[in-house]
Coordinates of C-alpha atoms and ligand atoms in Angstrom, one line a residue:
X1 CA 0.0 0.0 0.0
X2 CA 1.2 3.4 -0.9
X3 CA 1.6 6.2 2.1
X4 CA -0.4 8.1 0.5
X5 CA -3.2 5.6 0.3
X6 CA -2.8 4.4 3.7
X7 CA -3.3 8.2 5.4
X8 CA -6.4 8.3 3.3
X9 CA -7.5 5.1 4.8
X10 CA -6.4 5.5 8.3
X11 CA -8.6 9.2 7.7
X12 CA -11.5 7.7 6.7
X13 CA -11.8 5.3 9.3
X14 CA -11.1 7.7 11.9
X15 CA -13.7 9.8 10.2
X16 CA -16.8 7.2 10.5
X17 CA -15.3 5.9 13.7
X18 CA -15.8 9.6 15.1
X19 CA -19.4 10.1 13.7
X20 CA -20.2 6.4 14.7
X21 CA -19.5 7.2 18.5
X22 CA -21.4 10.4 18.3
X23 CA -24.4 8.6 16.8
X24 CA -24.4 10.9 14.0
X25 CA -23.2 8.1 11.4
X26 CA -25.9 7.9 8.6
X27 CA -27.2 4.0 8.8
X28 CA -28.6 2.7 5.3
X29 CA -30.2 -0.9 6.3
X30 CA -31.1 -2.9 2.8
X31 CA -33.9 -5.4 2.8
X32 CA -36.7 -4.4 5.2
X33 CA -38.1 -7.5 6.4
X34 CA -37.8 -10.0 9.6
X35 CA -34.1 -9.2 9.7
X36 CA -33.6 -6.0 8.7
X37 CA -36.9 -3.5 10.1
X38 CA -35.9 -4.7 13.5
X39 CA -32.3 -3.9 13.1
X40 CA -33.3 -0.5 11.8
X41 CA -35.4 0.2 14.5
X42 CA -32.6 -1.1 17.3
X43 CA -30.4 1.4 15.4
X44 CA -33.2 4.2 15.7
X45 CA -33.4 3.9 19.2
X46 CA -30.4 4.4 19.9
X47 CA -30.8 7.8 17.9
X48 CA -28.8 6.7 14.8
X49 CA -30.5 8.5 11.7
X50 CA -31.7 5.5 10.0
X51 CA -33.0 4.8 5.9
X52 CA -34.4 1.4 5.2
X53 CA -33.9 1.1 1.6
X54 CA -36.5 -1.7 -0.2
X55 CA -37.2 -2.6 -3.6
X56 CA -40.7 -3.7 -2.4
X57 CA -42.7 -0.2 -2.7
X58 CA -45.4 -1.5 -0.4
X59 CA -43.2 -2.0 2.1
X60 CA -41.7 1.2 1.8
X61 CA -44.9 3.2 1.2
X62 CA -46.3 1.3 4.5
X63 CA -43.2 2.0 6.8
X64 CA -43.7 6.3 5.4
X65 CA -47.4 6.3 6.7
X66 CA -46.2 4.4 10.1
X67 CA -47.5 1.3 9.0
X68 CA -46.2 -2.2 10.4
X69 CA -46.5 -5.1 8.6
X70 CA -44.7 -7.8 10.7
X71 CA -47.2 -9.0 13.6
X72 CA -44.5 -9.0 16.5
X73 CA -43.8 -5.1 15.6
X74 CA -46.3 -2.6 16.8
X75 CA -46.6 0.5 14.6
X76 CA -45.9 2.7 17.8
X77 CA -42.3 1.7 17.4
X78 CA -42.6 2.5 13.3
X79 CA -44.0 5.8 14.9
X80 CA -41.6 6.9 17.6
X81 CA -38.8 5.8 14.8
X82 CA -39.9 7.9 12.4
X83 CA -40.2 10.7 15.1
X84 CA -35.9 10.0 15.5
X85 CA -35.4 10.2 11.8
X86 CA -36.0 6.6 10.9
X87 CA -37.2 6.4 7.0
X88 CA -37.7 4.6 4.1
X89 CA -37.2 4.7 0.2
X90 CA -36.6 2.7 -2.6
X91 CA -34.3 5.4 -4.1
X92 CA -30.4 3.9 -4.7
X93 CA -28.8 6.9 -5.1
X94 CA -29.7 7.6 -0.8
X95 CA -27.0 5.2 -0.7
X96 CA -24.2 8.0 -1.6
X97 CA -25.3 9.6 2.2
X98 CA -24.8 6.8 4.2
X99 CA -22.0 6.0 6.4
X100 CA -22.5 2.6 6.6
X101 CA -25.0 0.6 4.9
X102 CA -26.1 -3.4 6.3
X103 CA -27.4 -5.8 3.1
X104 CA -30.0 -7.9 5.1
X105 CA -31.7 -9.4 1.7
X106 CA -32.8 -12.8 1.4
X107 CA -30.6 -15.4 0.6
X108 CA -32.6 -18.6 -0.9
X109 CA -32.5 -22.2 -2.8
X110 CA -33.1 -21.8 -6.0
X111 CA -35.6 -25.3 -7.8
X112 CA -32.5 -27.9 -7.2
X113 CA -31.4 -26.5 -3.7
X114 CA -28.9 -24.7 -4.8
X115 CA -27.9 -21.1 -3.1
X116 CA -29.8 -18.7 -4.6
X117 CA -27.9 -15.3 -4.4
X118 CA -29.5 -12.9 -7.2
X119 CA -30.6 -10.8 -4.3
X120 CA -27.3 -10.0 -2.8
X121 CA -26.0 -9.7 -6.3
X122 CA -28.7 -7.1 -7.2
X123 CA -27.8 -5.1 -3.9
X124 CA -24.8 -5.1 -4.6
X125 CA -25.3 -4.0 -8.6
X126 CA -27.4 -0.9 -7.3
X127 CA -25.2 0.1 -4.4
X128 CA -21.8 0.0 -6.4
X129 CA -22.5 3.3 -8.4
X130 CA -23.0 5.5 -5.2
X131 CA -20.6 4.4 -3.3
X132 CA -17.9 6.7 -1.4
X133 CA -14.5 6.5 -0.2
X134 CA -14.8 5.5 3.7
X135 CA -18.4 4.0 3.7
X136 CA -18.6 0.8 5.7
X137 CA -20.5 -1.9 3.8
X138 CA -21.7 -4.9 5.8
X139 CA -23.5 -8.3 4.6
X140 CA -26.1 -10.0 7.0
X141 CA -27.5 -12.4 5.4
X142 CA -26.7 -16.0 5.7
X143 CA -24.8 -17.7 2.4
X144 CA -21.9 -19.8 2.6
X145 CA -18.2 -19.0 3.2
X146 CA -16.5 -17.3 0.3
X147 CA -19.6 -15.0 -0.7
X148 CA -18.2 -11.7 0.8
X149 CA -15.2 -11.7 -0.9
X150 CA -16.0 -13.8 -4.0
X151 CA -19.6 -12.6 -4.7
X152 CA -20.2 -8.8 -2.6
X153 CA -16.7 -7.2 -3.3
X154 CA -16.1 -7.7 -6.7
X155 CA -19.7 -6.1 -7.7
X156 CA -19.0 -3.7 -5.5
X157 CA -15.5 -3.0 -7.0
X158 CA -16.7 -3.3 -11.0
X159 CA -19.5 -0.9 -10.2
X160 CA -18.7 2.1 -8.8
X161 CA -17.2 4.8 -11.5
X162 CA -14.2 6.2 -9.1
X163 CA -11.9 3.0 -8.7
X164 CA -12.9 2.5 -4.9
X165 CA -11.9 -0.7 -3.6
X166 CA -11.9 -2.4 -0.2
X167 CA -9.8 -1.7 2.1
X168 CA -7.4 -4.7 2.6
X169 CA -4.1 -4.6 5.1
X170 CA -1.7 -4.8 2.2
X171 CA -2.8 -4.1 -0.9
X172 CA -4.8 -0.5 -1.1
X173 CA -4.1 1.1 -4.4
X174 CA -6.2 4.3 -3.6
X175 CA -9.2 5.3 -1.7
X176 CA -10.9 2.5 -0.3
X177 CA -14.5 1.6 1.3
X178 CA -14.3 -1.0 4.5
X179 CA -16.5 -4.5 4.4
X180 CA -17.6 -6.8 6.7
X181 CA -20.0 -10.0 7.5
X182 CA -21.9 -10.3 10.3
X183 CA -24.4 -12.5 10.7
X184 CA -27.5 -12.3 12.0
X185 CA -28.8 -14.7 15.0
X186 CA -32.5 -13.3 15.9
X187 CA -34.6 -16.5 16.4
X188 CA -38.4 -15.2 16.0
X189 CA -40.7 -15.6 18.7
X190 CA -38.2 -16.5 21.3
X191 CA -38.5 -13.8 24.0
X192 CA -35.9 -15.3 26.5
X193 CA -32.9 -13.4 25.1
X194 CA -33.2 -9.8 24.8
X195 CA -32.1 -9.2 21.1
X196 CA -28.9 -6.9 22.0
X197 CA -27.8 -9.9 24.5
X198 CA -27.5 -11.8 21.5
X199 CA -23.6 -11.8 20.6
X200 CA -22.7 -10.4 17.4
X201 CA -20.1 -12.0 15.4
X202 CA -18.0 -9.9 13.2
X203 CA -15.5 -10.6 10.7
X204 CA -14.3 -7.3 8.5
X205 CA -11.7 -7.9 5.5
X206 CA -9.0 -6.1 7.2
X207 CA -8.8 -4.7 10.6
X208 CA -9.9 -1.6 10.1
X209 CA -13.4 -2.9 8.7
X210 CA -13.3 -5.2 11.5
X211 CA -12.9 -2.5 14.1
X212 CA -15.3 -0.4 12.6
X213 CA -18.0 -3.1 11.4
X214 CA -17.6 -4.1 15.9
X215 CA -17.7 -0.2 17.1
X216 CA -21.1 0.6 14.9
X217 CA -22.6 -3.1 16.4
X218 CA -21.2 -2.2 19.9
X219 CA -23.7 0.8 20.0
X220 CA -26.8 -1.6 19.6
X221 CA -25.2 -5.1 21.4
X222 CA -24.1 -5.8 24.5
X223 CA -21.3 -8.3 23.2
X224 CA -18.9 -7.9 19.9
X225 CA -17.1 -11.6 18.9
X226 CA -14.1 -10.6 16.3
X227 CA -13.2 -13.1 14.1
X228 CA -10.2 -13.6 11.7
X229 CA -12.2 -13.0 8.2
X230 CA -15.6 -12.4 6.6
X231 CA -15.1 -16.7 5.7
X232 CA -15.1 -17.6 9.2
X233 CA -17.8 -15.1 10.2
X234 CA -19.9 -16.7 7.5
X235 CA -19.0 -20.3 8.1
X236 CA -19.9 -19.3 11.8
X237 CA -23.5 -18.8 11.0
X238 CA -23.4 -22.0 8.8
X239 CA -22.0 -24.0 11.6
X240 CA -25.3 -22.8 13.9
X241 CA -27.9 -23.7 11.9
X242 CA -26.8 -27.0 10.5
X243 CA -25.9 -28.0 14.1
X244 CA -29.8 -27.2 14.7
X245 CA -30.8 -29.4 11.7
X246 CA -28.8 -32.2 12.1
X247 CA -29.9 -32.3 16.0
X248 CA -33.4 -32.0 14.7
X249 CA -33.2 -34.7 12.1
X250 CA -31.4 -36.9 14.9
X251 CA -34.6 -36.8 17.0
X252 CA -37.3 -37.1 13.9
X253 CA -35.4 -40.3 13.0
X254 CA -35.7 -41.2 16.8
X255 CA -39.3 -40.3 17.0
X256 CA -40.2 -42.6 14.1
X257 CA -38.3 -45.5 16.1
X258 CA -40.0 -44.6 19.3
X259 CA -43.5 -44.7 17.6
X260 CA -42.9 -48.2 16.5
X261 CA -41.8 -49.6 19.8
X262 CA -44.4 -47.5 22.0
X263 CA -41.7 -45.2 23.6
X264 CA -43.2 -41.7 24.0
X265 CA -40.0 -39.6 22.1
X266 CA -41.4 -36.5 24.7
X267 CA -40.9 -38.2 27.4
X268 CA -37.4 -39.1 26.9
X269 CA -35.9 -35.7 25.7
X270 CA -37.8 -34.4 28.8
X271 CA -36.2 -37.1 30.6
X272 CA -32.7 -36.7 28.9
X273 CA -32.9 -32.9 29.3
X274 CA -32.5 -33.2 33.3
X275 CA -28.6 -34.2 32.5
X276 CA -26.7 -31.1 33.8
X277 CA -24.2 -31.4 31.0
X278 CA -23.4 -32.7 27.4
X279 CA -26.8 -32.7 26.5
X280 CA -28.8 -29.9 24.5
X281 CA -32.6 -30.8 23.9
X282 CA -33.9 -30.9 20.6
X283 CA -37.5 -32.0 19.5
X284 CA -39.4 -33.2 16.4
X285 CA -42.1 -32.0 14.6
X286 CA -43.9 -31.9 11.2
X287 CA -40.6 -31.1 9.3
X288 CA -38.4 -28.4 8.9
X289 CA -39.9 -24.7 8.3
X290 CA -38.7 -21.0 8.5
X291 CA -36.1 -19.2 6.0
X292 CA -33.2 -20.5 7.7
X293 CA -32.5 -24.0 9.2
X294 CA -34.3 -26.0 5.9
X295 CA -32.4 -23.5 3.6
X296 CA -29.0 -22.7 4.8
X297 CA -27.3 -25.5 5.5
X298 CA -27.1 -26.3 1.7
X299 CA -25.0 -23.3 1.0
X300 CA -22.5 -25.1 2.6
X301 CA -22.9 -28.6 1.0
X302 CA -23.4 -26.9 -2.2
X303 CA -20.0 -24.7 -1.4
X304 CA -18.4 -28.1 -0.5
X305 CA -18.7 -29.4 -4.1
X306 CA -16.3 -27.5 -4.9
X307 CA -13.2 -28.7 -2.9
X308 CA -14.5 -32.1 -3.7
X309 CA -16.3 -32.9 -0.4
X310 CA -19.0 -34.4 0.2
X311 CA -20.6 -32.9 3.2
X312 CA -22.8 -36.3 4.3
X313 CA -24.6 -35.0 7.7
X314 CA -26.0 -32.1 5.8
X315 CA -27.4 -34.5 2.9
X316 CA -28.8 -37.3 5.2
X317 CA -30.6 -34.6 7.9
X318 CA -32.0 -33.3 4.6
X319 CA -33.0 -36.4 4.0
X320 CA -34.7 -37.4 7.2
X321 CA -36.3 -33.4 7.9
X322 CA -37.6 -33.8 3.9
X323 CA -39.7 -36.8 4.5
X324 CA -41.3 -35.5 7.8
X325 CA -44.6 -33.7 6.2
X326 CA -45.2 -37.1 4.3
X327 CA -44.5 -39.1 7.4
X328 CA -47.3 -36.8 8.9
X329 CA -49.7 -37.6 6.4
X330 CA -49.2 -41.4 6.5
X331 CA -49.5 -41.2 10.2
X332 CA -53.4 -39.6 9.6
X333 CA -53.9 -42.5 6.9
X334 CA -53.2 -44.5 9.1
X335 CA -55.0 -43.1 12.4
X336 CA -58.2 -43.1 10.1
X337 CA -57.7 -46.4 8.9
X338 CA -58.2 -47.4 13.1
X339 CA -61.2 -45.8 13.0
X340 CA -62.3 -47.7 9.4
X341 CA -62.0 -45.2 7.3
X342 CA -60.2 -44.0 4.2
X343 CA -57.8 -40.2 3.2
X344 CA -59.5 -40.2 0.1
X345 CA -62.7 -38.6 0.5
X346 CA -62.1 -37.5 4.3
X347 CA -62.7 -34.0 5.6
X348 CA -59.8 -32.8 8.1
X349 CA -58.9 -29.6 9.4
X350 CA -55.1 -28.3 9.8
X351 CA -54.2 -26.2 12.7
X352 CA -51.4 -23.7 12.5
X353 CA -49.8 -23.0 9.0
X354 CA -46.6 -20.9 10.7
X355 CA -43.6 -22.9 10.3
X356 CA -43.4 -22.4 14.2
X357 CA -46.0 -21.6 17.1
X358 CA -46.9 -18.0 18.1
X359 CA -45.2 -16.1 14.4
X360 CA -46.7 -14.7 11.2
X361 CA -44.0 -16.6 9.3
X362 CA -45.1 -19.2 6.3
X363 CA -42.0 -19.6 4.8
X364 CA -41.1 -23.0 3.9
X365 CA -43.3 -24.2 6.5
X366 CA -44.2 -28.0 6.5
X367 CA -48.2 -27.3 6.8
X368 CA -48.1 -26.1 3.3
X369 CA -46.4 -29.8 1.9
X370 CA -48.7 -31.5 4.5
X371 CA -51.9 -30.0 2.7
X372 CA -50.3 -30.5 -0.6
X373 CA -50.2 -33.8 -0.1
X374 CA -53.5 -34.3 1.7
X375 CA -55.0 -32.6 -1.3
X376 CA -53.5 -35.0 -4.0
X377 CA -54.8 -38.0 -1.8
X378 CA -58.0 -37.0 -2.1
X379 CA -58.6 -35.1 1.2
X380 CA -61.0 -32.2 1.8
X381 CA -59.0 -30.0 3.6
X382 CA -59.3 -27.1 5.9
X383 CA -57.1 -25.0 7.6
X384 CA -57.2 -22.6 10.9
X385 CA -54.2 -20.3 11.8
X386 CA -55.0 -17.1 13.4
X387 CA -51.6 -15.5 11.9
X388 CA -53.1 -16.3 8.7
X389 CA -56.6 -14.7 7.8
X390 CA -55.9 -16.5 4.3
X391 CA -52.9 -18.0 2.3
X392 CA -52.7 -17.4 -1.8
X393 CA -49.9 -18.4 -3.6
X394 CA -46.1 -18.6 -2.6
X395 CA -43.2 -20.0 -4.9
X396 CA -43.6 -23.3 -4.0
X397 CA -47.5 -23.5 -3.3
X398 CA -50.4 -22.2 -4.4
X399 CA -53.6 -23.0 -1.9
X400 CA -55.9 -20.2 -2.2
X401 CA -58.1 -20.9 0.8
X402 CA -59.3 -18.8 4.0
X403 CA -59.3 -19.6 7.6
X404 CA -62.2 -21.8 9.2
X405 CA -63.6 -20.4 12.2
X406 CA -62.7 -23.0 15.0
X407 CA -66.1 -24.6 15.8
X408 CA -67.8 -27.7 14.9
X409 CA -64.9 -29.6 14.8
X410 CA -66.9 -32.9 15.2
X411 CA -67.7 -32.1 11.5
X412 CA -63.9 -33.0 10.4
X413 CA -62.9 -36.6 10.5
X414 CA -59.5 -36.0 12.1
X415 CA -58.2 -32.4 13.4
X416 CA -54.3 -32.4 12.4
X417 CA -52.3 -30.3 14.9
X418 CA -49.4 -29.1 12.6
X419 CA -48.5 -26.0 15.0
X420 CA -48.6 -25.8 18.5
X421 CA -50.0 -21.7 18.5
X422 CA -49.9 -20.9 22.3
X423 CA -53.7 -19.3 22.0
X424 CA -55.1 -22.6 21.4
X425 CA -57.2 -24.8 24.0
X426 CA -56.1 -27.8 23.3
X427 CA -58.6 -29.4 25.7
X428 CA -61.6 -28.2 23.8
X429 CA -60.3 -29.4 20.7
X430 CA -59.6 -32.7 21.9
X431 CA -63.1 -32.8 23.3
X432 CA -64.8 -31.8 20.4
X433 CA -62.8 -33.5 17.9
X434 CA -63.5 -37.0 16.4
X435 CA -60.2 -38.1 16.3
X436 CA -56.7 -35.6 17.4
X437 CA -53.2 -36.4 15.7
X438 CA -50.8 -34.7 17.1
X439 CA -47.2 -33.5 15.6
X440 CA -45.3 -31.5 18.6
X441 CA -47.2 -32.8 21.5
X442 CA -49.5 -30.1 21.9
X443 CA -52.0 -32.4 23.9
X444 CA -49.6 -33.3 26.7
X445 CA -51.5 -33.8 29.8
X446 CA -54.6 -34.5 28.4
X447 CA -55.8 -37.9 28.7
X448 CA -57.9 -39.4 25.7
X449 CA -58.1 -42.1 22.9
X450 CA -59.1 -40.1 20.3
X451 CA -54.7 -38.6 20.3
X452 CA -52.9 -39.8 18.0
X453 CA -49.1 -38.5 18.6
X454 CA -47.0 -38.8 15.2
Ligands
NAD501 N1 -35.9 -14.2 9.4 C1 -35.0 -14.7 10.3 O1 -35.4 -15.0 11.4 C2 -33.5 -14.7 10.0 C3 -32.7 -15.1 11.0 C4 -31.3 -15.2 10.8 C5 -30.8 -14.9 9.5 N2 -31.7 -14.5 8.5 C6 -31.2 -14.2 7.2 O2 -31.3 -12.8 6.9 C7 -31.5 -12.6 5.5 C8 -32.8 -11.8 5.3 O3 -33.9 -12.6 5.8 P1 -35.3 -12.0 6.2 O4 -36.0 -13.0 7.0 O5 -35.2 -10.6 6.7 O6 -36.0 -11.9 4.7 P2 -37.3 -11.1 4.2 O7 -37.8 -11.8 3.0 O8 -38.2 -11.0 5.4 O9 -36.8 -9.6 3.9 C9 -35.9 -9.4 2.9 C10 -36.3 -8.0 2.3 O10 -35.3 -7.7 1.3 C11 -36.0 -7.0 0.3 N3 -35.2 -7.0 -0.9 C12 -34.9 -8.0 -1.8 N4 -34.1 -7.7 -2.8 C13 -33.8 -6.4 -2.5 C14 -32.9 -5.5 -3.1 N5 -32.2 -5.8 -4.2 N6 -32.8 -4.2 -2.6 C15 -33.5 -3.9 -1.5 N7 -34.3 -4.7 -0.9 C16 -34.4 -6.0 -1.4 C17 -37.3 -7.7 0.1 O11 -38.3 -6.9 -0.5 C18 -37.7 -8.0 1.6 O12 -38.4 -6.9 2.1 C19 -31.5 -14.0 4.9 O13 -30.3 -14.2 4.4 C20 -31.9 -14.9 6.0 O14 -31.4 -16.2 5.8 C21 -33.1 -14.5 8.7

């Protein structure tokens, strides 16, 4: 690196480090949805002047008129944001005024679960020509080791018309902008951790980003965790989620055992879980749902192709989690069948479409294969989800059907608890139900034959 260049660095840095401790630094957050509204608002509260940028205009219109469109967000807090300077726009060239800007944009499979990562790319493709020497640029979302620096930079570098590039320790040719990964760890609906007692993990491309990426998170989380390299910042994400699916797959494969020999699977974790160490409880279900733990641990198996590895945990918990929903509905077939009847032609209701209890959240939940494949057996079927008024047409299902009122139920041959909502009464279900099957153990306490537990 040049002196020259390295003054201008060290300047910069100091710059944004300066504003970033006075809370004037300008935060740009990209991708206003489960990951990135809250993040603005945490920002906002701590009287950062914050722009949500969002190529969804609905999103962005609703947000300007102090709208909320994530259940577990009141609009007060749109409200008393906005009163701090909190807005939002779908206007790149906003971009130029930030200080730092955090890319929380989804990161999918694409039809053959493969990683998906058009939406970083096109973030990246629209941020690149109003970039400015000493902006901090920071990814969020969860993709697989190598993205950063492979994927995120180069864009970033091609794009922009004044020869910026990021910063790196020893090889600056001329002004530079700073990058980091950080990934983000919010698990929705779990209220037992505070979300700025979270840890944040931070790996910047040189030290500099680092410091900076860690003193601009330090100002919204308790706890910074510096690691080496955007890589091992990625990979630290990766490493999280697959150790959650594979401990998940473990105990569907062990619930499927458990139901053969007349073990109760609940029982046992319960009864496992009272070991003071070495053992973390984990519990089945209907399959695997939500954006990340059915999604992100293919980056990496993907990402492993290409040092010829074979990553075999990831593929066989795929496996086992994949065949869950059809598990599910061979378990009704099979539950009618006891009480002499057939799937084809039956009428059953599905409660809960959420991938998990108590949030708004459909994405790749297993209600929607479960009714999918209750439909092409022949089943009438109805669904109840109080998050869900109605469900249309997603890119891998297309229902089109409204919420049943929850009443009658001895109209429906078999009531299919898919997720355990807390507002439910489980007891009145049960009572008025013909016949209960159960998939997370909703029913526990309550005595009856007409459970089914799958
Ligand atoms: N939801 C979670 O609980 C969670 C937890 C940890 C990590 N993550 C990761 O965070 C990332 C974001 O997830 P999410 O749940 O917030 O997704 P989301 O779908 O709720 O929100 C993404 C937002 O990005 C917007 N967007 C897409 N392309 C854009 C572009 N080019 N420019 C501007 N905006 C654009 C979309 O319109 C949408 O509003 C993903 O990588 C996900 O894996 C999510």
């Amino acid at each position: 690196m040049s002196t020259a260049a390295r003054v201008s660095s060290e300047a910069n840095a100091k710059d944004l480090r300066a504003r970033i401790e006075a809370r004037t630094a300008k935060v740009g957050i990209v991708g206003m949805g489960y990951v990135g509204l809250p993040l603005a608002l945490l920002f906002s509260e701590r009287e950062f002047p914050v722009l949500g940028f969002d190529i969804d205009t609905s999103k962005v219109n609703a947000l300007s008129s102090g709208k909320s469109y994530i259940y577990r967000i009141p609009e007060t807090e749109i409200a008393s944001a906005r009163e701090k300077n909190f807005a939002a726009t779908a206007d790149y060239s906003r971009a130029a005024d930030m200080d730092a800007i955090i890319i929380c944009v989804p990161t999918p499979l694409n039809e053959y679960r493969e990683p998906d990562l058009s939406y970083i790319e096109a973030t990246a493709k629209a941020i690149a020509p109003h970039l400015r020497a000493g902006q901090l640029i920071i990814l969020e979302s969860t993709t697989y080791p190598g993205t950063t620096e492979e994927v995120l930079i180069p864009l970033l570098e091609k794009g922009n018309d004044f020869e910026l590039t990021a910063a790196r320790d020893h090889a600056n040719s001329g002004k530079v902008f700073f990058v980091a990964f950080s990934p983000e760890r919010e698990d929705p609906g779990n209220d037992t951790v505070a979300r700025r007692d979270i840890p944040k993990v931070v790996g910047g491309l040189n030290q500099a980003s680092s410091d900076l990426a860690g003193a601009l998170y330090r100002s919204i989380f308790n706890r910074i965790v510096p690691v080496s390299s955007p890589a091992a910042a990625e990979m630290t994400k990766l490493l999280e989620n697959i150790y959650r699916c594979i401990n998940i797959a473990l105990v569907n494969e062990l619930k499927m055992l458990c139901l053969r020999m007349g073990i109760n699977i609940w029982e046992v974790i319960d009864a496992a879980a009272t070991k003071p160490f070495g053992f973390h409880p984990f519990y089945p279900g209907p399959g695997l749902g939500g954006h990340c733990i059915p999604v992100d641990p293919y980056y990496l198996s993907w990402k492993a192709k290409e040092f010829d590895f074979q990553a075999k945990f990831i593929e066989l918990a795929g496996e086992i989690n994949t065949f869950m929903p059809y598990h599910v509905v061979n378990s009704v077939a099979s539950a009618l069948n006891t009480n002499r009847k057939a799937l084809n032609g039956s009428k059953i209701l599905v409660l809960g479409l959420a991938y998990k209890k108590d949030v708004d959240d459909l994405r790749e939940s297993p209600a929607l294969t479960i009714i999918e494949e209750l439909q092409r057996r022949g089943v009438q079927v109805f669904y109840n989800d109080p998050y869900f008024p109605t469900v249309g047409r997603g890119r891998k299902y297309n229902l089109h059907m409204t919420c049943t009122p929850l009443e009658n139920l001895a109209q429906y041959d078999c009531v299919l608890i898919v997720t355990d909502h807390s507002d439910y009464d489980y007891k009145r279900i049960v009572n008025e139900s013909q016949l209960v099957v159960d998939t997370r153990n909703a029913t526990r306490g309550i005595q009856s034959e007409k459970i089914v537990h799958c």
